[in-house]
Coordinates of C-alpha atoms in Angstrom, one line a residue:
M32 CA -23.6 -0.5 29.7
V33 CA -27.2 -1.6 29.5
L34 CA -27.1 -1.4 25.7
A35 CA -24.9 -4.5 25.8
D36 CA -28.1 -6.4 26.6
L37 CA -29.6 -5.0 23.3
G38 CA -26.4 -6.1 21.5
R39 CA -26.7 -9.6 22.9
K40 CA -30.3 -10.0 21.8
I41 CA -29.6 -8.8 18.3
N42 CA -26.6 -11.0 18.1
G43 CA -28.7 -13.9 19.3
A44 CA -31.3 -13.3 16.5
I45 CA -28.5 -13.1 13.9
Q46 CA -26.9 -16.3 15.2
S47 CA -30.2 -18.2 15.1
M48 CA -30.5 -17.2 11.4
S49 CA -26.9 -18.3 10.8
K50 CA -27.7 -21.8 12.1
A51 CA -30.5 -22.3 9.6
S52 CA -29.5 -24.7 6.8
V53 CA -31.7 -22.9 4.2
I54 CA -32.1 -19.1 4.2
D55 CA -35.7 -18.2 3.1
D56 CA -38.2 -15.5 3.9
K57 CA -39.5 -17.3 7.0
V58 CA -36.0 -17.4 8.5
V59 CA -35.4 -13.7 7.8
D60 CA -38.8 -12.7 9.1
E61 CA -38.1 -14.6 12.4
M62 CA -34.8 -12.9 12.8
L63 CA -36.2 -9.4 12.1
K64 CA -39.1 -10.1 14.5
E65 CA -36.6 -10.8 17.3
I66 CA -34.5 -7.7 16.4
C67 CA -37.5 -5.5 16.3
K68 CA -38.7 -6.8 19.7
A69 CA -35.3 -6.1 21.2
L70 CA -35.3 -2.5 19.8
M71 CA -38.8 -1.9 21.1
E72 CA -37.6 -2.9 24.6
S73 CA -35.0 -0.2 24.3
D74 CA -37.7 2.4 23.8
I75 CA -36.8 3.1 20.1
N76 CA -39.6 4.7 18.2
I77 CA -41.9 2.2 16.4
R78 CA -41.7 4.2 13.1
L79 CA -37.9 3.9 13.1
I80 CA -38.2 0.2 13.8
Q81 CA -40.6 -0.3 10.9
S82 CA -38.3 1.7 8.6
L83 CA -35.3 -0.5 9.7
R84 CA -37.3 -3.7 9.0
K85 CA -38.5 -2.5 5.6
N86 CA -35.0 -1.4 4.6
V87 CA -33.4 -4.7 5.6
K88 CA -36.0 -6.6 3.6
E89 CA -35.4 -4.4 0.5
S90 CA -31.6 -4.6 0.6
I91 CA -31.3 -8.4 0.6
N92 CA -32.2 -10.6 -2.4
L93 CA -32.9 -14.2 -1.3
D94 CA -33.4 -15.3 -5.0
E95 CA -29.7 -14.7 -5.8
N96 CA -27.9 -17.8 -6.9
T97 CA -25.3 -17.6 -4.2
G98 CA -24.3 -19.9 -1.4
A99 CA -26.0 -19.9 2.0
A100 CA -22.8 -18.5 3.6
N101 CA -22.9 -15.5 1.3
K102 CA -26.5 -14.9 1.9
K103 CA -25.9 -14.9 5.7
R104 CA -23.1 -12.4 5.4
N105 CA -25.2 -10.1 3.2
I106 CA -28.1 -10.2 5.7
Q107 CA -25.7 -9.5 8.6
K108 CA -24.2 -6.6 6.7
A109 CA -27.7 -5.2 5.9
V110 CA -28.7 -5.4 9.6
M111 CA -25.5 -3.7 10.8
D112 CA -25.8 -0.9 8.1
E113 CA -29.4 -0.2 9.2
L114 CA -28.6 -0.2 12.9
T115 CA -25.8 2.3 12.2
S116 CA -28.1 4.6 10.1
L117 CA -30.6 4.4 13.0
V118 CA -28.2 6.3 15.3
D119 CA -26.6 8.4 12.6
P120 CA -27.9 12.0 12.2
G121 CA -25.9 12.4 9.0
V122 CA -24.6 15.8 10.1
E123 CA -21.0 16.7 10.8
A124 CA -20.4 18.0 14.3
W125 CA -18.4 21.2 15.1
K126 CA -14.8 20.7 16.0
P127 CA -12.6 23.2 18.0
K128 CA -9.6 24.8 16.3
K129 CA -6.1 25.0 17.8
A130 CA -4.3 28.3 18.7
K131 CA -7.6 30.2 19.2
A132 CA -10.2 30.6 21.9
N133 CA -13.1 28.1 21.4
V134 CA -16.1 29.1 23.6
I135 CA -18.4 26.2 24.3
M136 CA -21.7 26.9 26.1
F137 CA -23.5 24.1 27.9
V138 CA -27.4 24.1 28.2
G139 CA -29.8 21.4 29.4
L140 CA -32.5 20.5 31.9
Q141 CA -32.2 20.2 35.6
G142 CA -30.6 17.0 36.8
S143 CA -29.2 15.9 33.4
G144 CA -25.6 15.9 34.6
K145 CA -24.6 19.2 33.0
T146 CA -22.0 20.4 35.5
T147 CA -20.3 17.0 35.8
T148 CA -20.2 16.7 32.0
C149 CA -18.6 20.2 31.7
T150 CA -15.6 18.9 33.7
K151 CA -15.5 15.6 31.8
L152 CA -15.3 17.4 28.5
A153 CA -12.6 19.8 29.8
S154 CA -10.6 16.9 31.1
F155 CA -11.1 15.1 27.8
Y156 CA -9.5 18.0 25.8
Q157 CA -6.9 18.5 28.5
R158 CA -5.7 14.9 28.0
K159 CA -5.3 15.7 24.3
G160 CA -3.0 18.7 25.0
W161 CA -5.6 21.6 24.8
K162 CA -5.5 24.4 27.4
T163 CA -8.9 24.1 29.0
C164 CA -10.9 26.0 31.6
L165 CA -14.4 26.3 33.1
V166 CA -16.8 29.2 33.8
C167 CA -19.7 28.7 36.2
T168 CA -22.7 31.0 35.5
D169 CA -25.3 28.9 37.4
T170 CA -26.6 31.2 40.1
F171 CA -30.0 29.5 40.1
R172 CA -29.1 26.2 41.9
A173 CA -27.6 26.2 45.4
G174 CA -24.2 24.6 45.5
A175 CA -23.6 24.7 41.7
F176 CA -20.4 26.7 42.0
D177 CA -19.2 24.5 44.8
Q178 CA -19.8 21.4 42.7
L179 CA -17.9 22.8 39.6
K180 CA -15.1 24.1 41.9
Q181 CA -14.7 20.6 43.5
N182 CA -14.7 18.8 40.1
A183 CA -12.3 21.3 38.5
T184 CA -9.9 21.1 41.4
K185 CA -9.9 17.3 41.2
A186 CA -9.2 17.4 37.5
K187 CA -6.6 20.2 37.8
I188 CA -8.6 22.5 35.5
P189 CA -8.7 26.4 36.0
Y190 CA -12.2 27.7 36.8
Y191 CA -14.0 31.0 37.3
G192 CA -17.1 31.7 39.4
S193 CA -18.4 33.8 42.3
Y194 CA -20.3 33.4 45.5
T195 CA -21.6 37.0 45.5
E196 CA -22.4 37.9 41.9
T197 CA -26.0 37.0 41.1
D198 CA -26.1 38.1 37.4
P199 CA -25.2 35.1 35.2
V200 CA -24.7 37.2 32.2
Q201 CA -22.1 39.3 34.0
L202 CA -20.3 36.2 35.3
A203 CA -20.2 34.7 31.8
H204 CA -18.8 37.9 30.3
E205 CA -16.1 38.3 33.0
G206 CA -15.1 34.7 33.0
V207 CA -14.8 34.3 29.2
S208 CA -12.9 37.7 28.9
K209 CA -10.5 36.7 31.6
F210 CA -9.6 33.3 30.0
K211 CA -9.4 34.8 26.5
K212 CA -6.7 37.2 27.8
E213 CA -4.8 34.2 29.2
N214 CA -4.9 32.4 25.8
F215 CA -7.0 29.5 26.8
E216 CA -8.1 27.3 23.9
I217 CA -11.2 25.6 25.3
I218 CA -13.5 27.8 27.4
I219 CA -16.5 25.9 28.7
V220 CA -19.4 27.9 30.1
D221 CA -21.8 26.1 32.5
T222 CA -25.3 27.6 32.6
S223 CA -28.3 27.1 34.9
G224 CA -30.5 24.0 34.4
R225 CA -33.8 24.8 32.8
H226 CA -37.1 23.3 31.6
K227 CA -38.8 23.6 28.3
Q228 CA -41.7 25.5 29.8
E229 CA -39.6 28.0 31.8
Q230 CA -39.5 31.0 29.5
E231 CA -37.6 33.2 31.9
L232 CA -34.6 30.8 32.1
F233 CA -34.7 30.4 28.3
N234 CA -34.4 34.2 28.0
E235 CA -31.4 34.1 30.4
M236 CA -29.8 31.4 28.2
Q237 CA -30.2 33.5 25.1
Q238 CA -28.7 36.6 27.0
I239 CA -25.6 34.6 28.0
S240 CA -25.2 33.4 24.4
S241 CA -25.3 37.0 23.2
A242 CA -22.8 38.1 25.8
V243 CA -20.1 35.4 25.1
N244 CA -20.9 34.6 21.5
P245 CA -20.1 30.8 21.8
D246 CA -18.5 28.9 18.9
S247 CA -20.7 25.9 19.8
T248 CA -23.7 25.3 22.1
I249 CA -24.0 21.8 23.5
F250 CA -27.2 20.4 24.8
V251 CA -26.7 17.9 27.6
M252 CA -29.6 15.4 27.7
D253 CA -30.6 12.7 30.1
G254 CA -30.5 9.4 28.3
T255 CA -33.2 7.9 30.6
I256 CA -36.0 9.8 29.0
G257 CA -36.0 7.6 25.9
Q258 CA -38.2 8.8 23.0
A259 CA -39.1 12.1 24.8
A260 CA -35.6 13.2 23.8
D261 CA -37.0 14.0 20.3
A262 CA -39.2 16.9 21.6
Q263 CA -36.6 18.2 24.0
A264 CA -33.8 18.3 21.4
R265 CA -36.1 20.1 18.9
A266 CA -37.1 22.7 21.5
F267 CA -33.6 23.5 22.6
K268 CA -32.4 23.5 19.0
E269 CA -34.9 26.2 18.1
A270 CA -34.3 28.3 21.3
A271 CA -30.5 28.2 21.6
N272 CA -29.2 27.2 18.2
V273 CA -27.8 23.9 19.6
G274 CA -25.0 22.6 17.5
S275 CA -24.4 19.2 19.1
I276 CA -25.6 17.0 21.9
I277 CA -24.1 14.9 24.8
V278 CA -26.3 12.1 26.1
T279 CA -25.7 11.2 29.7
K280 CA -26.6 8.3 32.1
M281 CA -26.1 5.7 29.3
D282 CA -24.7 3.2 31.9
G283 CA -27.8 2.3 33.8
H284 CA -31.0 2.5 31.8
A285 CA -32.5 0.5 29.0
K286 CA -34.0 3.6 27.3
G287 CA -30.6 4.9 26.1
G288 CA -31.0 3.5 22.6
G289 CA -34.3 5.2 22.3
A290 CA -32.8 8.6 23.3
I291 CA -29.9 8.2 20.8
S292 CA -32.2 7.2 17.9
A293 CA -34.7 10.0 18.8
V294 CA -31.9 12.6 18.7
A295 CA -30.5 11.2 15.4
A296 CA -34.0 11.8 13.9
T297 CA -33.7 15.5 14.7
Q298 CA -30.5 15.6 12.6
C299 CA -28.5 17.1 15.5
P300 CA -25.2 15.4 16.0
I301 CA -24.3 13.5 19.2
I302 CA -20.6 14.1 20.0
F303 CA -20.2 12.2 23.3
I304 CA -22.1 9.8 25.6
G305 CA -21.8 9.8 29.3
T306 CA -21.3 6.2 30.7
G307 CA -20.7 6.8 34.4
E308 CA -19.8 9.3 37.2
H309 CA -16.0 9.3 36.8
M310 CA -13.8 11.6 34.7
H311 CA -13.0 8.8 32.3
D312 CA -16.7 8.0 31.7
L313 CA -17.2 10.1 28.6
E314 CA -16.9 8.4 25.3
R315 CA -16.7 10.0 21.9
F316 CA -19.7 9.0 19.8
A317 CA -19.5 7.7 16.3
P318 CA -22.4 5.7 14.8
G319 CA -20.3 2.8 13.3
P320 CA -17.9 2.2 16.3
F321 CA -20.9 2.6 18.7
I322 CA -22.9 -0.2 17.0
S323 CA -19.8 -2.3 16.6
K324 CA -19.0 -2.1 20.3
M325 CA -22.6 -2.7 21.3
M326 CA -22.6 -5.9 19.3
G327 CA -19.4 -7.1 21.0
M328 CA -17.2 -6.5 17.9
G329 CA -14.9 -4.0 19.6
D330 CA -13.8 -0.5 18.8
I331 CA -10.2 -0.5 17.5
S332 CA -10.2 3.2 16.7
G333 CA -11.4 4.0 20.3
L334 CA -8.8 1.8 21.8
M335 CA -6.1 3.5 19.7
E336 CA -7.3 6.9 20.8
T337 CA -7.2 5.9 24.4
V338 CA -3.6 4.6 24.1
Q339 CA -2.5 7.8 22.2
D340 CA -4.2 10.1 24.8
M341 CA -2.0 8.5 27.5
K342 CA 1.3 9.4 25.6
L343 CA 2.8 6.1 26.5
D344 CA 6.1 6.6 24.8
Q345 CA 8.3 6.2 27.9
N346 CA 8.4 2.4 27.9
K347 CA 10.2 1.5 24.6
D348 CA 12.5 -1.0 26.3
L349 CA 9.6 -3.3 27.1
M350 CA 8.8 -4.0 23.4
K351 CA 12.5 -5.0 22.8
K352 CA 12.2 -7.4 25.7
L353 CA 9.0 -8.9 24.3
E354 CA 10.6 -9.4 20.9
Q355 CA 13.4 -11.3 22.7
G356 CA 10.9 -13.4 24.7
Q357 CA 12.0 -11.8 28.0
F358 CA 9.6 -10.7 30.8
S359 CA 10.3 -10.0 34.4
I360 CA 8.0 -9.4 37.4
R361 CA 8.8 -5.7 37.1
D362 CA 7.6 -5.7 33.5
M363 CA 4.3 -7.2 34.7
Y364 CA 4.0 -4.4 37.3
D365 CA 4.4 -1.9 34.4
Q366 CA 1.7 -3.7 32.4
F367 CA -0.7 -3.4 35.4
T368 CA 0.1 0.3 35.8
T369 CA -0.7 0.9 32.2
I370 CA -4.0 -0.9 32.4
L371 CA -5.1 1.2 35.4
K372 CA -4.1 4.4 33.6
M373 CA -6.4 3.5 30.6
G374 CA -9.5 4.0 32.7
P375 CA -12.3 1.6 33.7
L376 CA -11.3 -2.0 32.9
S377 CA -14.6 -2.9 31.2
K378 CA -14.3 0.2 29.0
V379 CA -10.9 -0.9 27.7
M380 CA -11.9 -4.5 27.3
G381 CA -15.1 -3.5 25.5
M382 CA -13.0 -2.0 22.7
M383 CA -11.2 -5.3 22.1
P384 CA -12.7 -7.4 19.2
G385 CA -14.0 -10.8 20.2
I386 CA -14.3 -10.2 23.9
P387 CA -17.8 -11.3 24.9
P388 CA -19.8 -8.4 26.5
E389 CA -21.0 -10.8 29.3
L390 CA -17.4 -11.1 30.5
L391 CA -17.4 -7.4 31.2
A392 CA -20.3 -7.3 33.6
G393 CA -19.4 -6.4 37.2
T394 CA -15.6 -6.2 36.7
E395 CA -14.9 -2.7 37.8
A396 CA -14.5 -2.9 41.5
E397 CA -13.4 -6.6 41.6
G398 CA -10.9 -6.4 38.7
G399 CA -9.4 -3.0 39.7
N400 CA -9.0 -4.0 43.4
R401 CA -7.3 -7.2 42.5
I402 CA -4.8 -5.5 40.2
K403 CA -4.0 -3.0 43.0
R404 CA -3.6 -5.8 45.5
F405 CA -1.2 -7.6 43.2
M406 CA 0.8 -4.3 42.7
C407 CA 0.9 -3.9 46.5
I408 CA 2.5 -7.4 46.8
M409 CA 5.0 -6.4 44.1
D410 CA 5.8 -3.2 46.0
S411 CA 7.0 -5.4 48.9
M412 CA 9.5 -7.3 46.7
S413 CA 13.2 -6.4 46.5
A414 CA 14.8 -5.2 43.3
Q415 CA 16.4 -8.6 42.8
E416 CA 13.0 -10.3 43.1
L417 CA 11.3 -7.8 40.7
D418 CA 14.0 -8.2 38.1
G419 CA 14.0 -12.0 38.3
E420 CA 11.7 -14.7 37.1
G421 CA 10.4 -15.9 40.4
K422 CA 13.2 -18.5 41.0
E423 CA 14.2 -16.8 44.2
F424 CA 10.8 -17.7 45.7
V425 CA 11.3 -21.4 44.7
D426 CA 14.8 -21.6 46.1
Q427 CA 14.0 -19.7 49.3
P428 CA 10.3 -20.1 50.3
K429 CA 10.8 -17.8 53.3
R430 CA 10.7 -14.9 50.9
L431 CA 7.0 -15.7 50.3
V432 CA 6.3 -15.1 54.0
R433 CA 8.3 -11.9 54.1
V434 CA 6.5 -10.4 51.0
A435 CA 3.1 -11.5 52.4
R436 CA 3.7 -9.8 55.7
G437 CA 5.1 -6.6 54.1
S438 CA 2.1 -6.2 51.8
G439 CA -0.5 -7.2 54.4
T440 CA -1.6 -10.2 52.3
T441 CA -1.4 -14.0 52.6
V442 CA 1.2 -16.4 51.3
A443 CA -1.5 -17.9 49.1
E444 CA -2.1 -14.6 47.4
V445 CA 1.6 -14.1 46.7
E446 CA 1.7 -17.6 45.2
T447 CA -1.3 -16.7 43.1
L448 CA 0.5 -13.6 41.8
L449 CA 3.6 -15.7 40.9
Q450 CA 1.4 -18.2 39.1
Q451 CA -0.1 -15.3 37.1
Y452 CA 3.4 -14.2 36.3
K453 CA 4.3 -17.6 35.0
T454 CA 1.3 -17.5 32.6
F455 CA 2.5 -14.1 31.3
A456 CA 6.1 -15.2 30.9
A457 CA 5.0 -18.4 29.0
M458 CA 2.9 -16.2 26.6
V459 CA 5.8 -13.8 26.1
K460 CA 8.1 -16.7 25.2
K461 CA 5.6 -17.9 22.6
M462 CA 5.5 -14.4 21.2
G463 CA 9.3 -13.6 21.2
G464 CA 12.3 -15.2 19.6
Q465 CA 13.1 -15.9 16.0
N466 CA 9.9 -18.0 15.3
G467 CA 7.6 -16.1 17.7
L468 CA 4.3 -14.4 17.0
L469 CA 5.8 -10.9 16.7
K470 CA 8.2 -12.1 14.0
N471 CA 5.4 -13.7 12.1
M472 CA 3.3 -10.5 12.2
Q473 CA 6.3 -8.4 11.1
G474 CA 6.9 -10.9 8.3
M475 CA 3.3 -10.5 7.3
Q476 CA 3.6 -6.7 7.2
Q477 CA 6.8 -6.9 5.1
G478 CA 5.2 -9.3 2.7
G479 CA 2.9 -6.5 1.6
A480 CA 0.2 -6.6 -1.1
S481 CA 2.8 -8.2 -3.5
N482 CA 2.5 -11.5 -1.7
P483 CA -1.0 -12.0 -0.3
M484 CA -0.6 -15.8 0.0
M485 CA 2.4 -15.3 2.2
N486 CA 0.4 -12.8 4.3
Q487 CA -2.4 -15.3 4.8
N488 CA 0.0 -18.1 5.7
K489 CA 1.7 -15.8 8.3
M490 CA -1.6 -14.7 9.7
A491 CA -2.8 -18.3 10.0
Q492 CA 0.4 -19.3 11.7
A493 CA 0.2 -16.3 14.1
M494 CA -3.3 -17.1 15.1
K495 CA -2.5 -20.7 15.7
Q496 CA 0.3 -19.6 18.0
L497 CA -2.1 -17.3 19.7
Q498 CA -4.5 -20.1 20.4
S499 CA -1.8 -22.6 21.5
G500 CA -0.3 -20.0 23.7
G501 CA -2.8 -20.7 26.4
L502 CA -5.7 -18.4 25.5
G503 CA -8.1 -21.4 25.8
N504 CA -7.0 -22.0 29.3
I505 CA -8.2 -18.6 30.6
P506 CA -11.3 -19.1 32.7
G507 CA -14.3 -17.6 30.9
L508 CA -12.4 -17.4 27.6
G509 CA -11.9 -21.0 26.9
G510 CA -14.7 -21.0 24.3
M511 CA -13.5 -18.0 22.5
D512 CA -13.6 -18.6 18.8
I513 CA -10.4 -17.1 17.3
Q514 CA -11.7 -17.8 13.8
G515 CA -15.0 -16.1 14.7
M516 CA -13.1 -13.1 16.0
I517 CA -11.3 -12.9 12.6
N518 CA -14.6 -13.1 10.8
Q519 CA -16.0 -10.3 13.0
M520 CA -13.1 -8.1 11.8
G521 CA -14.0 -8.8 8.2
G522 CA -11.9 -11.9 7.5
M523 CA -8.2 -12.1 6.9
S524 CA -8.3 -9.0 4.7
G525 CA -10.1 -7.1 7.5
V526 CA -7.4 -8.1 10.0
Q527 CA -4.7 -7.1 7.6
D528 CA -6.3 -3.7 7.0
M529 CA -6.6 -3.2 10.7
M530 CA -2.9 -4.1 11.2
K531 CA -1.9 -1.8 8.4
S532 CA -3.8 1.1 9.9
M533 CA -2.3 0.4 13.3
M534 CA 1.3 -0.2 12.3
G535 CA 1.6 1.8 9.1
G536 CA 0.1 4.9 10.7
G537 CA 2.7 5.1 13.4
G538 CA 1.5 2.2 15.5
M539 CA 0.8 2.6 19.2
P540 CA 4.2 3.9 20.3
G541 CA 5.5 2.5 23.5
M542 CA 2.3 0.9 24.7
P543 CA 3.3 -2.4 26.4
G544 CA 2.1 -5.2 24.3
M545 CA 0.1 -2.9 21.9
G546 CA 2.6 -2.0 19.2
G547 CA 6.2 -1.3 18.3
P548 CA 8.6 1.3 19.6
G549 CA 8.3 4.6 17.9
G550 CA 5.8 3.2 15.4
A551 CA 8.3 0.6 14.1
G552 CA 5.6 -2.0 13.9
G553 CA 4.8 -5.1 15.9
M554 CA 1.7 -7.1 16.9
P555 CA -1.2 -5.4 18.7
D556 CA -1.2 -7.9 21.6
F557 CA -4.8 -9.1 21.9
S558 CA -3.5 -12.1 23.9
Q559 CA -1.8 -10.0 26.4
M560 CA -5.0 -8.1 27.1
A561 CA -6.8 -11.5 27.4
K562 CA -4.2 -12.8 29.8
M563 CA -4.7 -9.7 31.9
M564 CA -8.3 -10.5 32.3
K565 CA -7.3 -13.6 34.2
S566 CA -5.1 -11.6 36.5
M567 CA -8.0 -9.2 37.1
G568 CA -10.2 -12.0 38.4
M569 CA -12.5 -11.8 35.3
G570 CA -12.5 -15.5 34.7

């Protein structure tokens, strides 16, 4: 996402301030100057930027008799709070209710990605167990029904539309009535694209709204228009009683931040942002996690939601193996399958705390293709080879040639895969066993609040194991600061809170390397994800 550039610039300004030996007005002003410059380049309204600068200055007290480290932390917190309030409309968005028909009407300008976003939203709710469907009422644009039909078929979502009916109001009424009778829970109505000045189409939109009586009207807005989003959002809000907004095309334009901040100023809640053309490229928007992810601090709640959406409760045996320090080539195959299911690689990695945003650039095609190629190689292995630890290939090198021919690859690529497997297996041995990382993390959890010193010792020991386990040897991650990652999550107490929420709340059931079986606890395996980055060619 282009907003990662904004996050890098803001991080750079904060780091420059952190390097200063004495924190005074001059240092703070220089930091704020760089932050404001970065925000202006993202087309954020100058009045909002001035307000942010003023609020940060007012919220910090440089005359306090505290150490330089505390002052730096207070300044960083003030900047983060103001950035969050910049994109926070302060209004609660509408949420659908189970066991009833929730009619959602989409409106927006031509070319904003409305029809594609309809299918993305339907697919999003479908993954969460809702019964979803689509109704096409766009009779204005040629090929609109064909586009929705193609998208819906690909996503396996029921749809309604017509090639002969030209009255959009009639189509909307028939489609919604049909799906209500069939007890669908999410009914999404796609309307014609329209412009602010086209009164005739605005009237049509209001007629459709009267015919279907939607529970929520969502305005789909092009994120590339920047500050102009303010006027558009206000116009649609007045004409169609817009309840929430989805901002699209956030993956390829520097003005996305301006669009989000402009919409927030209208006090109309943003519920999702579109970050690409694929079905997975729709992210739930929440101000805090959005800013955290933009700044390279990860989004644990988003990662947990992604894992839970996949219902990965069928692989409970793997966690037992991990706890015992056992890991076969077949287990690595399962790990790769899981990663591919989670959607775009950079999206998953962007949710991990401490993963630098620059490592995520250009990883989609290269990383995904390399994983698929590795899986193709493993498909050509026998059951004995998959369930083994690679010793068969050492004892009988001819097996390398057979697997290479069977998978259409080279012997060198098969050897590379086996080398990656050895790295995985070495990490698992570090994690498993009586004195492994998992046991330390479980001991920390069992220590509870009654013994915080024990918890800190366990956490320090676990992090030491994580670093000695080979994380520093991963190309591109050798300079990763484990202690810095802990600080980004709010220190040891922040890490413990995160662990408590992930493990105490049921964990991440069955996710390989991400939690315990059935919510029994365990370590969310940051190192496993980092190791996978090497396998993906992200080094």
